[in-house]
XYZ file of N, CA and C in Angstrom:
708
model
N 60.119 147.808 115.033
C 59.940 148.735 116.149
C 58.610 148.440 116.824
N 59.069 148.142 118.170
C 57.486 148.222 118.929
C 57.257 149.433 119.731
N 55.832 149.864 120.032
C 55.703 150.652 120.552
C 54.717 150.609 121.531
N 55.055 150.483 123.335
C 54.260 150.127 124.363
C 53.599 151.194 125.166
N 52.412 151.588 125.336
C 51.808 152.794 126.288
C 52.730 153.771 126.478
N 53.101 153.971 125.183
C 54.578 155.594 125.480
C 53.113 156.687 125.136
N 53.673 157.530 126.213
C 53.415 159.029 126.577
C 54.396 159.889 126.013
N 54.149 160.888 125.189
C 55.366 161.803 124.315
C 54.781 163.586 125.046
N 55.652 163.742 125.273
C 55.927 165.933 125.458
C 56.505 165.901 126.348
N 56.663 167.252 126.641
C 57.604 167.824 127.204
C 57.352 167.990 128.726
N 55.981 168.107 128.997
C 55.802 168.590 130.831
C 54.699 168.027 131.027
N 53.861 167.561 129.682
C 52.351 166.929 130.058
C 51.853 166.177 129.017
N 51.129 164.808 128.404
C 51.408 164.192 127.318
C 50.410 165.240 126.712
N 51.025 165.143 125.191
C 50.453 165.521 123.919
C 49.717 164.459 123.155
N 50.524 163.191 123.221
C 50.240 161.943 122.193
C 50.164 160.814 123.092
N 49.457 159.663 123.021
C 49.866 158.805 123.570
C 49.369 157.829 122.379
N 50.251 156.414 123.058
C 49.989 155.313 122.149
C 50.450 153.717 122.994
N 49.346 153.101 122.965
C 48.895 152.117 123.820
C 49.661 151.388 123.178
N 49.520 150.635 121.574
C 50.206 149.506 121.150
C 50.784 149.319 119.995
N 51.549 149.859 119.461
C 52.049 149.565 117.542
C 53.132 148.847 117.384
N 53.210 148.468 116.341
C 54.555 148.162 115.651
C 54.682 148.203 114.071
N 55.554 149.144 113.671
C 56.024 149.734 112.690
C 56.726 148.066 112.480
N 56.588 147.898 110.622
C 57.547 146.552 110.046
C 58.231 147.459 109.216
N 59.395 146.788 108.946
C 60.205 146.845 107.373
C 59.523 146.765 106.505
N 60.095 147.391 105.362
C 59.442 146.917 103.958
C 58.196 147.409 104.219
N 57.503 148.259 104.995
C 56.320 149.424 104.720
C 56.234 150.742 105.059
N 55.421 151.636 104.695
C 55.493 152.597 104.436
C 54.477 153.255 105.300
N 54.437 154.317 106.121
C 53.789 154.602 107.509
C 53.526 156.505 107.353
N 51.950 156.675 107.238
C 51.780 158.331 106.914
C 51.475 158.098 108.684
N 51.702 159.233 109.063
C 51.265 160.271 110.247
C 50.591 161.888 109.882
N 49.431 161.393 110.510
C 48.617 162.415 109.879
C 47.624 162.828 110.865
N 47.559 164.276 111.081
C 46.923 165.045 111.988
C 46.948 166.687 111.461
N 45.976 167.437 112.554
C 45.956 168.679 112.659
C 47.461 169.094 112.513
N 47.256 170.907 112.334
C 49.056 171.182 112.811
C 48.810 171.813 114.329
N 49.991 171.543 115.051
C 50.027 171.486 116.411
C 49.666 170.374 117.647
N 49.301 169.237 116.644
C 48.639 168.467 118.159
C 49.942 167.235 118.258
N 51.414 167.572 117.666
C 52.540 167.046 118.505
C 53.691 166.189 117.000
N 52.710 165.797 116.083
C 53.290 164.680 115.150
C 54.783 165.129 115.012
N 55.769 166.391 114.857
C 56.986 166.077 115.388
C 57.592 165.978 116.095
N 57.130 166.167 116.911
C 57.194 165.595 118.728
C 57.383 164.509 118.676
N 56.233 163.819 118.007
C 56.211 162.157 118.329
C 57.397 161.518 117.206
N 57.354 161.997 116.046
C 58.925 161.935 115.210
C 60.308 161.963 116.015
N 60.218 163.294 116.604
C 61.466 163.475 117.405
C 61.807 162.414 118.646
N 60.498 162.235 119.007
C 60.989 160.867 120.308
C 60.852 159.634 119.606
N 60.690 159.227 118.539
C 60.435 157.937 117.973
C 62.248 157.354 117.407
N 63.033 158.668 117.278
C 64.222 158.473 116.800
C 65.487 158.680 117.849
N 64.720 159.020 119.079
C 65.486 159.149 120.445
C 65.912 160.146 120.869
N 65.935 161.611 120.178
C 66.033 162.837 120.032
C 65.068 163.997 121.454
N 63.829 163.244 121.557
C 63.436 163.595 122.909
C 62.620 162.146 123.872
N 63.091 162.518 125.096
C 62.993 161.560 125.867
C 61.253 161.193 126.381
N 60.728 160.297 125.595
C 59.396 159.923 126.160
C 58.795 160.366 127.806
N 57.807 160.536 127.999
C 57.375 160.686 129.403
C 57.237 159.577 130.034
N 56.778 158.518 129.450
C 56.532 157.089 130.019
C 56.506 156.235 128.741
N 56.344 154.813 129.094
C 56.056 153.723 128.230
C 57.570 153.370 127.330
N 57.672 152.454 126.231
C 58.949 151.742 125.801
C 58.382 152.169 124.301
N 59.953 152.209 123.895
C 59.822 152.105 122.132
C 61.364 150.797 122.237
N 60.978 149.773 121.582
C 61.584 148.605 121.364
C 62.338 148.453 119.825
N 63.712 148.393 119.929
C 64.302 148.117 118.618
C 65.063 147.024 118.617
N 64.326 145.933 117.352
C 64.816 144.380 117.823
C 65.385 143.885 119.249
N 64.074 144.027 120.146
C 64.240 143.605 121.376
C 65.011 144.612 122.521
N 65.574 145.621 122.024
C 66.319 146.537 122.957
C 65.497 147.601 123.017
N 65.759 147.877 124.266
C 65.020 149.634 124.338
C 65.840 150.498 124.064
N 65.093 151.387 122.932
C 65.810 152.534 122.339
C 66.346 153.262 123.375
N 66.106 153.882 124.655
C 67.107 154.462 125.415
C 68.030 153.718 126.034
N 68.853 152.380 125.044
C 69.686 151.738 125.644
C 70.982 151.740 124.945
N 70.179 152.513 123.287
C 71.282 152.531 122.179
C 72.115 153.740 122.464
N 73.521 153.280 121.519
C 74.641 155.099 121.611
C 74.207 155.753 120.833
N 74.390 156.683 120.812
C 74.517 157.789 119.944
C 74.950 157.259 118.102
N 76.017 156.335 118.016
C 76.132 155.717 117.286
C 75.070 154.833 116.337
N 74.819 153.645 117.622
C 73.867 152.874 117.322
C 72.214 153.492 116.586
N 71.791 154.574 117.159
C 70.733 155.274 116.853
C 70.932 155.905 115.469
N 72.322 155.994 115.125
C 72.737 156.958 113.919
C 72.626 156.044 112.656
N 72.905 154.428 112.876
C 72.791 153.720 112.629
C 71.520 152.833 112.003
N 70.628 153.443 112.833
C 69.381 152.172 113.169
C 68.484 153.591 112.186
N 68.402 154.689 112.668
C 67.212 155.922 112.351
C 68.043 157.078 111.121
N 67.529 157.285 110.724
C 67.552 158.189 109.193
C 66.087 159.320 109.622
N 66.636 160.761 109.352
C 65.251 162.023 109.195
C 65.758 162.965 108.762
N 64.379 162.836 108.317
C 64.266 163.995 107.155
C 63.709 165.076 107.269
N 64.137 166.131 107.605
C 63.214 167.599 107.557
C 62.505 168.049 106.360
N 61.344 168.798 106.707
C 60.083 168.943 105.669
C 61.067 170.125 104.606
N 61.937 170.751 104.728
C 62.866 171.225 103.660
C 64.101 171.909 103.883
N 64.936 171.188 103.257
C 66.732 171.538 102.996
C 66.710 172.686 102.259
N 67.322 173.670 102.681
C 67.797 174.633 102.065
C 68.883 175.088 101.252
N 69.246 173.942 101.609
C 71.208 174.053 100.904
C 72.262 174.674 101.944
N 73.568 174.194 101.763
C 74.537 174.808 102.506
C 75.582 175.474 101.388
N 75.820 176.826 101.403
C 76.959 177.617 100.561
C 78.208 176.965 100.665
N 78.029 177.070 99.762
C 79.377 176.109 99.121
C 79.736 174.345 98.861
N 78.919 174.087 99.333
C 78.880 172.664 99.761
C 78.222 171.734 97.961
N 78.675 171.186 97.771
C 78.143 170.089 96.467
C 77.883 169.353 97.106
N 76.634 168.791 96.239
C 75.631 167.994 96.532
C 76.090 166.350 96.467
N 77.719 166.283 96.361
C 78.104 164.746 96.520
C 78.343 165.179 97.574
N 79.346 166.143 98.301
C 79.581 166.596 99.608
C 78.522 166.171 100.454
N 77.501 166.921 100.363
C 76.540 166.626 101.589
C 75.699 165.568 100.925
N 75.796 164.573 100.936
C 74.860 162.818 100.525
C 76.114 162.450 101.258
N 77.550 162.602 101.207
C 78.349 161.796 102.039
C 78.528 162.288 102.961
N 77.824 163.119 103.827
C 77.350 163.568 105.659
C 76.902 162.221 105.990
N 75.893 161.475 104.944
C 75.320 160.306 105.870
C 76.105 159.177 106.243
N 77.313 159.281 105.604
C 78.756 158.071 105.834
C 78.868 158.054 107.147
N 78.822 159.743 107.885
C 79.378 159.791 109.333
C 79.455 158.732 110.254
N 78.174 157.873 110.677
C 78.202 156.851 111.519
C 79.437 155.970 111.271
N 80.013 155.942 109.623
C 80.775 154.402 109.744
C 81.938 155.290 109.471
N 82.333 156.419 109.281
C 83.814 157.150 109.031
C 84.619 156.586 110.177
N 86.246 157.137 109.809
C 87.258 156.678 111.146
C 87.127 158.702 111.723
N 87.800 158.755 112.547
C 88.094 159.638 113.074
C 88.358 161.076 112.434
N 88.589 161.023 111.346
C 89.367 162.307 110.624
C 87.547 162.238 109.593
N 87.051 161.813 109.573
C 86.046 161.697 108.591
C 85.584 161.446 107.236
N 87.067 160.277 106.771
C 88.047 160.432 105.269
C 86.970 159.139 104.572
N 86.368 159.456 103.667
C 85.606 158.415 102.898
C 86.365 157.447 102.260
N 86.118 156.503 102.172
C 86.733 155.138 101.717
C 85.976 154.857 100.666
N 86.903 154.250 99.464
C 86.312 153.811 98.388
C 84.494 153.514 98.457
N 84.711 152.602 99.361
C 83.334 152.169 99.506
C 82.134 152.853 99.520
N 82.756 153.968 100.842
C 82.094 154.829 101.357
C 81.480 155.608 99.881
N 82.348 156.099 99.230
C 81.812 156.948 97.984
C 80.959 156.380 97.010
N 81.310 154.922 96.706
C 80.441 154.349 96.557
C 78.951 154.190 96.397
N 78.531 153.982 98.175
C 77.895 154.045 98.352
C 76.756 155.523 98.055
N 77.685 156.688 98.286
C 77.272 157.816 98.274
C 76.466 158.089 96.439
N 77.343 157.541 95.594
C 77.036 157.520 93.935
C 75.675 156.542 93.846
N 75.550 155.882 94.245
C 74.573 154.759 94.239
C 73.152 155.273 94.980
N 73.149 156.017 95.986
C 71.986 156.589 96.540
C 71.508 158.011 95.439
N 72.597 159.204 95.299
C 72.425 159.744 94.381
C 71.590 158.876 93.222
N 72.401 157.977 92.832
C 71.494 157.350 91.258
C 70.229 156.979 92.195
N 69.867 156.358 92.840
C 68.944 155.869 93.483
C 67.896 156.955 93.185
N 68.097 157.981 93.814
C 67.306 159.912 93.843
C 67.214 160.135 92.621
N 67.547 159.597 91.643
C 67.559 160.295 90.232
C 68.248 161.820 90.207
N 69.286 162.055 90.844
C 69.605 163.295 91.331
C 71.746 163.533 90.793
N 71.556 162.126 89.910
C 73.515 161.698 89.992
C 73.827 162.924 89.375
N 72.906 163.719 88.335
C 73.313 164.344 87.514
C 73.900 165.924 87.762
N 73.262 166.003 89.170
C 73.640 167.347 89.955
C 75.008 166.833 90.878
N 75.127 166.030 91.085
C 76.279 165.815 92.193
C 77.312 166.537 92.458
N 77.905 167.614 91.070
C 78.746 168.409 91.582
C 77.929 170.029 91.333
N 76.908 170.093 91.290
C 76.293 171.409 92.127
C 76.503 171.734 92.986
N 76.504 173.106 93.448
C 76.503 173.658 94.527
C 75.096 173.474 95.244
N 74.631 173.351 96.375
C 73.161 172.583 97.483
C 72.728 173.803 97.089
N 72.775 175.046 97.239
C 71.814 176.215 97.096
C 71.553 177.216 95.861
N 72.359 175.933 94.978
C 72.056 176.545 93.425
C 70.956 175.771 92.742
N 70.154 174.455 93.588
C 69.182 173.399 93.266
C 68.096 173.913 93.357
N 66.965 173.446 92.748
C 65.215 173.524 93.398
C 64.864 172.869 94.598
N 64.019 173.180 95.112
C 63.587 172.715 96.098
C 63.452 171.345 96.267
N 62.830 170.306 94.957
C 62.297 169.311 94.835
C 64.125 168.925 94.651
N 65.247 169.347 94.020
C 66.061 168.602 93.789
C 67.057 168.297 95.126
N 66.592 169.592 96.394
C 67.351 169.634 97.163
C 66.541 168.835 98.028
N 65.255 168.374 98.022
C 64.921 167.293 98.755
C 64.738 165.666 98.403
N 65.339 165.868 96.905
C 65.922 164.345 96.757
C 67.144 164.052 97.288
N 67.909 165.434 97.632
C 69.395 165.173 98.110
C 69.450 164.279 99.521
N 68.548 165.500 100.035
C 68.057 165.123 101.704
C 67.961 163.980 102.190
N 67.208 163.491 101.233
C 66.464 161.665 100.831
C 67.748 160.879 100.908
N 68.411 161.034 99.850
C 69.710 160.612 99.795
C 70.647 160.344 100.692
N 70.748 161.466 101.103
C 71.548 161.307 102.497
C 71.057 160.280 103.538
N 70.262 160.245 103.695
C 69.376 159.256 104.746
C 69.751 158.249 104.266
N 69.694 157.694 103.018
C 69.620 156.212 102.419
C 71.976 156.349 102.759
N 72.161 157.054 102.738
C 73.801 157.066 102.764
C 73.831 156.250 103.993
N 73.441 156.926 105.042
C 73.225 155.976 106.512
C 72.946 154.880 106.527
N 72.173 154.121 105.956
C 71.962 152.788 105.447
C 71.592 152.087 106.915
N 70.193 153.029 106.998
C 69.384 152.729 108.381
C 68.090 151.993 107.744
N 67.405 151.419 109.196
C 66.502 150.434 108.839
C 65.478 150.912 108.644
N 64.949 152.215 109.168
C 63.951 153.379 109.776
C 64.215 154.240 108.997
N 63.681 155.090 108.618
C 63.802 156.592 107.518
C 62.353 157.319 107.989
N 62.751 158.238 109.301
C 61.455 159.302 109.520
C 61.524 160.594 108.924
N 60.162 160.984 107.776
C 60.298 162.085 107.463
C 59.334 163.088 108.032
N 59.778 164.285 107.897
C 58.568 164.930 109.143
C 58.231 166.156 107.433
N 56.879 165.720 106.961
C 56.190 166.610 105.950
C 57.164 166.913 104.926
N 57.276 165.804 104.179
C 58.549 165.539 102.830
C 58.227 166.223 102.011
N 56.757 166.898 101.576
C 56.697 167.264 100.692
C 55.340 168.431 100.597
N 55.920 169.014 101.869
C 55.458 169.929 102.301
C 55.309 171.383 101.105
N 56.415 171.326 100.663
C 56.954 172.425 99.671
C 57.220 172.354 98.095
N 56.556 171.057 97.730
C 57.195 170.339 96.445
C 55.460 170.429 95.941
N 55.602 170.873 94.171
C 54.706 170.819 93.489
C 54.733 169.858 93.472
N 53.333 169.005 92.358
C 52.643 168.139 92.384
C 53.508 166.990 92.203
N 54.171 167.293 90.624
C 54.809 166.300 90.359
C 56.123 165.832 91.036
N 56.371 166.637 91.340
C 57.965 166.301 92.754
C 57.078 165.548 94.292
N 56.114 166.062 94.710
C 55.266 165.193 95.669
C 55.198 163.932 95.106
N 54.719 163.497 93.749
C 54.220 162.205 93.316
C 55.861 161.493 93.632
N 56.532 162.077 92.747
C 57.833 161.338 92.774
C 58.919 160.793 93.794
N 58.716 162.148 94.765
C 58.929 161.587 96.004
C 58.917 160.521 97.103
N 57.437 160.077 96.614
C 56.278 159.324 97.531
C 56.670 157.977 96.509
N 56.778 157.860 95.435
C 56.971 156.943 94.558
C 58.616 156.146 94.955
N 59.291 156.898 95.398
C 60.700 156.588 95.480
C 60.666 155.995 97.059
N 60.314 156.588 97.821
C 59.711 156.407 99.136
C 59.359 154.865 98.926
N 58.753 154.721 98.725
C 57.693 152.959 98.413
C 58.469 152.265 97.931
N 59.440 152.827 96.433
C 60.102 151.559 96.069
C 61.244 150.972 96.936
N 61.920 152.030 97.779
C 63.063 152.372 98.807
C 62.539 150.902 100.236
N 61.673 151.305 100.254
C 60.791 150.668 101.197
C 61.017 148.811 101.098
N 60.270 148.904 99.714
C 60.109 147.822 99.486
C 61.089 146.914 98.881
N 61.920 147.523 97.672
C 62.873 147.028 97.766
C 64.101 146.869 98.448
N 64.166 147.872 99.711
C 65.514 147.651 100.763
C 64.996 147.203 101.932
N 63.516 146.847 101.828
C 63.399 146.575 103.220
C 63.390 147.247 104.565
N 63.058 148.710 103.627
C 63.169 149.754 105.162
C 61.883 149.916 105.648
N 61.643 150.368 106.798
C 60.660 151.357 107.342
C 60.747 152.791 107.059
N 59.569 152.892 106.188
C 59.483 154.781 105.957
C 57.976 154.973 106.691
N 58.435 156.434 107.864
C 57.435 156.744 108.107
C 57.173 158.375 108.243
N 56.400 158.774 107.058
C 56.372 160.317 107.635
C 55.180 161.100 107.905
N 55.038 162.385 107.809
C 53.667 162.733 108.188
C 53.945 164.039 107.177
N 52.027 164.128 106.949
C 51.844 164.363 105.783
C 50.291 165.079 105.515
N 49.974 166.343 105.352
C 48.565 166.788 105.131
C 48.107 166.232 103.438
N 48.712 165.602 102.663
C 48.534 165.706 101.384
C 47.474 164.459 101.175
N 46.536 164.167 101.792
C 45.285 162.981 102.372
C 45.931 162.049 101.290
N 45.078 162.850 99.724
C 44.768 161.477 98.788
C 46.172 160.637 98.554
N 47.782 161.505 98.407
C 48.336 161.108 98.298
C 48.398 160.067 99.458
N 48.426 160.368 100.340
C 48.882 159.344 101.979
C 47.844 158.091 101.443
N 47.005 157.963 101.161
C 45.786 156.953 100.851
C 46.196 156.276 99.735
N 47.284 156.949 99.029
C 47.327 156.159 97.379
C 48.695 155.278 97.974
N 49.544 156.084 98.291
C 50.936 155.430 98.586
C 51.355 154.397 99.562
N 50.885 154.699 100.991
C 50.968 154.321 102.502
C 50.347 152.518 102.448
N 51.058 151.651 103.462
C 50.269 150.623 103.771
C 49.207 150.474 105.037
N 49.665 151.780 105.869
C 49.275 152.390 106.821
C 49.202 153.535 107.385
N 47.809 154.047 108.304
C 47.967 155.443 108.501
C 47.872 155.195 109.954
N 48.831 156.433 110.915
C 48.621 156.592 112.235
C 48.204 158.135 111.854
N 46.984 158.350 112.880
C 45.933 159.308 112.933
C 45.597 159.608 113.775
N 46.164 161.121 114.178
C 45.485 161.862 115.695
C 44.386 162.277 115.456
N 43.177 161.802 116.338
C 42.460 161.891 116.569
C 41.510 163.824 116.964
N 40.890 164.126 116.419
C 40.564 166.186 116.542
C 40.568 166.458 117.859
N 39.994 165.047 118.556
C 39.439 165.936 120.094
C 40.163 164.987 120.975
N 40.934 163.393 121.043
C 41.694 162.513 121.750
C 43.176 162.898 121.589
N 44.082 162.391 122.830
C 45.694 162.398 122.377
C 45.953 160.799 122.061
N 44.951 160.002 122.295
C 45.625 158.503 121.892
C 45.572 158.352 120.492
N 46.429 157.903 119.815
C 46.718 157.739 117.925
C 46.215 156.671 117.571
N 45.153 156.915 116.761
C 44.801 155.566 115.933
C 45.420 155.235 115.174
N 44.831 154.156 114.341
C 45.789 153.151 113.301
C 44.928 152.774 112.573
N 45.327 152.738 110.977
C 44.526 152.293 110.311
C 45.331 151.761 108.815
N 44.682 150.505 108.463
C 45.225 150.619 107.017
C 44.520 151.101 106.051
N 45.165 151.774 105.102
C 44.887 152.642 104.557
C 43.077 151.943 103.397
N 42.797 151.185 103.159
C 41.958 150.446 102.929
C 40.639 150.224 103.692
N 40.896 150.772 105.420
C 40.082 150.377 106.056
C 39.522 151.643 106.216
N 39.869 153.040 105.970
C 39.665 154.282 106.030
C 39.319 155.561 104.501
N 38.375 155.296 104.346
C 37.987 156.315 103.070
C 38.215 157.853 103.255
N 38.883 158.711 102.344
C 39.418 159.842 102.352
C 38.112 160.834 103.531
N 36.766 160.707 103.148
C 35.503 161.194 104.201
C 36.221 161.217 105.570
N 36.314 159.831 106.050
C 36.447 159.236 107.030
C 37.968 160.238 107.520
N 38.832 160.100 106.911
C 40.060 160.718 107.799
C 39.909 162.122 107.805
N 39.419 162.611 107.017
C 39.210 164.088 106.907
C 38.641 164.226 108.403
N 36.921 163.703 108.705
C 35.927 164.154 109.551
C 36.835 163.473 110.857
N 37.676 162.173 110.985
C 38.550 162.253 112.324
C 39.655 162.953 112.927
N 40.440 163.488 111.373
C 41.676 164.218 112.071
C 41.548 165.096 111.785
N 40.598 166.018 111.255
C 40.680 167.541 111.157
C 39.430 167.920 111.478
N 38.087 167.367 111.256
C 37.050 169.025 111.181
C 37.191 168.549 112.700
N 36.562 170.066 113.272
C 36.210 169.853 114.611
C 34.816 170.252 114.733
């Protein structure tokens, strides 16, 4: 994914960003104040809201060139927490993410289920599969979430504050699965995240709104000491 002088909001920019490009196979924190846009800039990064200006590039195409399909395809997100749906088992909803490749009636194919058992094991989560979504913990209903995304079997996986709501050890594990997901499938994970040290331990890179600018810096995580991001993206 490239990303050229795009302007993001709704009536006046919030964010801007002169030059990036997100690779495969790494792992991408977004990290700022709350309010100065980061799911904003999530939501237009996956085509969901329409940039004010500038290009977001996916292998050479501009994202407002893909279908509805294609985007369903290419982008995977994750909300900061699933609540569960009544009645629904938790193999049920991991095979929501089939949708892009279903036929018409929405009937899973061997494969398809497959695939769905294999992301579950992936989540460490196979063992709930016939739970009910709102009889889980929080941490188990956001490995589901996870899951589902990887069902889509997209190149991109944006999470907007994964672990917003998850004690320590469900944060670690999360972020741990995140990286290996990454690295061994070759995806792009990028989410945003107040949890600093973690973002610094896990991430190969941080994009960082700036306390008092709307243009987003960039940094690898190496080039920025926990001091340092604190005193740029938060004190004022």
């Amino acid at each position: 994914m490239k990303i050229e002088n795009l302007h993001i909001g709704y009536t006046k920019t919030l964010l801007e960003i002169n030059s990036l490009e997100l690779i495969t196979g790494q792992v991408y924190a977004l990290v700022g104040a709350n309010g100065r846009g980061k799911t904003t800039l999530l939501q237009t990064l996956i085509g969901n809201i329409p940039a004010l200006s500038g290009e977001i590039y996916i292998r050479n195409k501009k994202l407002n060139e893909l279908s509805p399909t294609e985007k369903a395809k290419t982008f995977g997100f994750v909300k900061s927490r699933f609540d569960g749906v009544a009645y629904m088992r938790a193999h049920e909803y991991v095979a929501l993410g089939r949708s892009p490749y279903t036929n018409a009636f929405g009937r899973l194919s061997a494969s398809d289920n497959e695939i769905v058992d294999e992301c579950l094991k992936l989540m460490e989560v196979a063992h709930l599969s016939k739970k009910f979504t709102t009889e889980l913990s929080d941490g188990e209903r956001q490995m589901l979430a996870i899951a589902k995304v990887l069902a889509q079997e997209t190149d991109y996986i944006f999470l907007d504050e994964p672990t917003a709501f998850l004690d320590y050890s469900n944060k670690k594990k999360v972020l741990e699965l995140l990286v290996k997901i990454a690295k061994e499938q070759k995806k792009c994970v990028l989410f945003s995240s107040h949890d600093l040290e973690m973002v610094l331990e896990f991430t190969d890179g941080i994009i960082y709104v700036p306390k008092s600018l709307i243009e987003l810096g960039f940094s690898h995580k190496k080039d920025m000491p926990l001091s340092v991001l604190i005193s740029t993206a938060f004190e004022r």
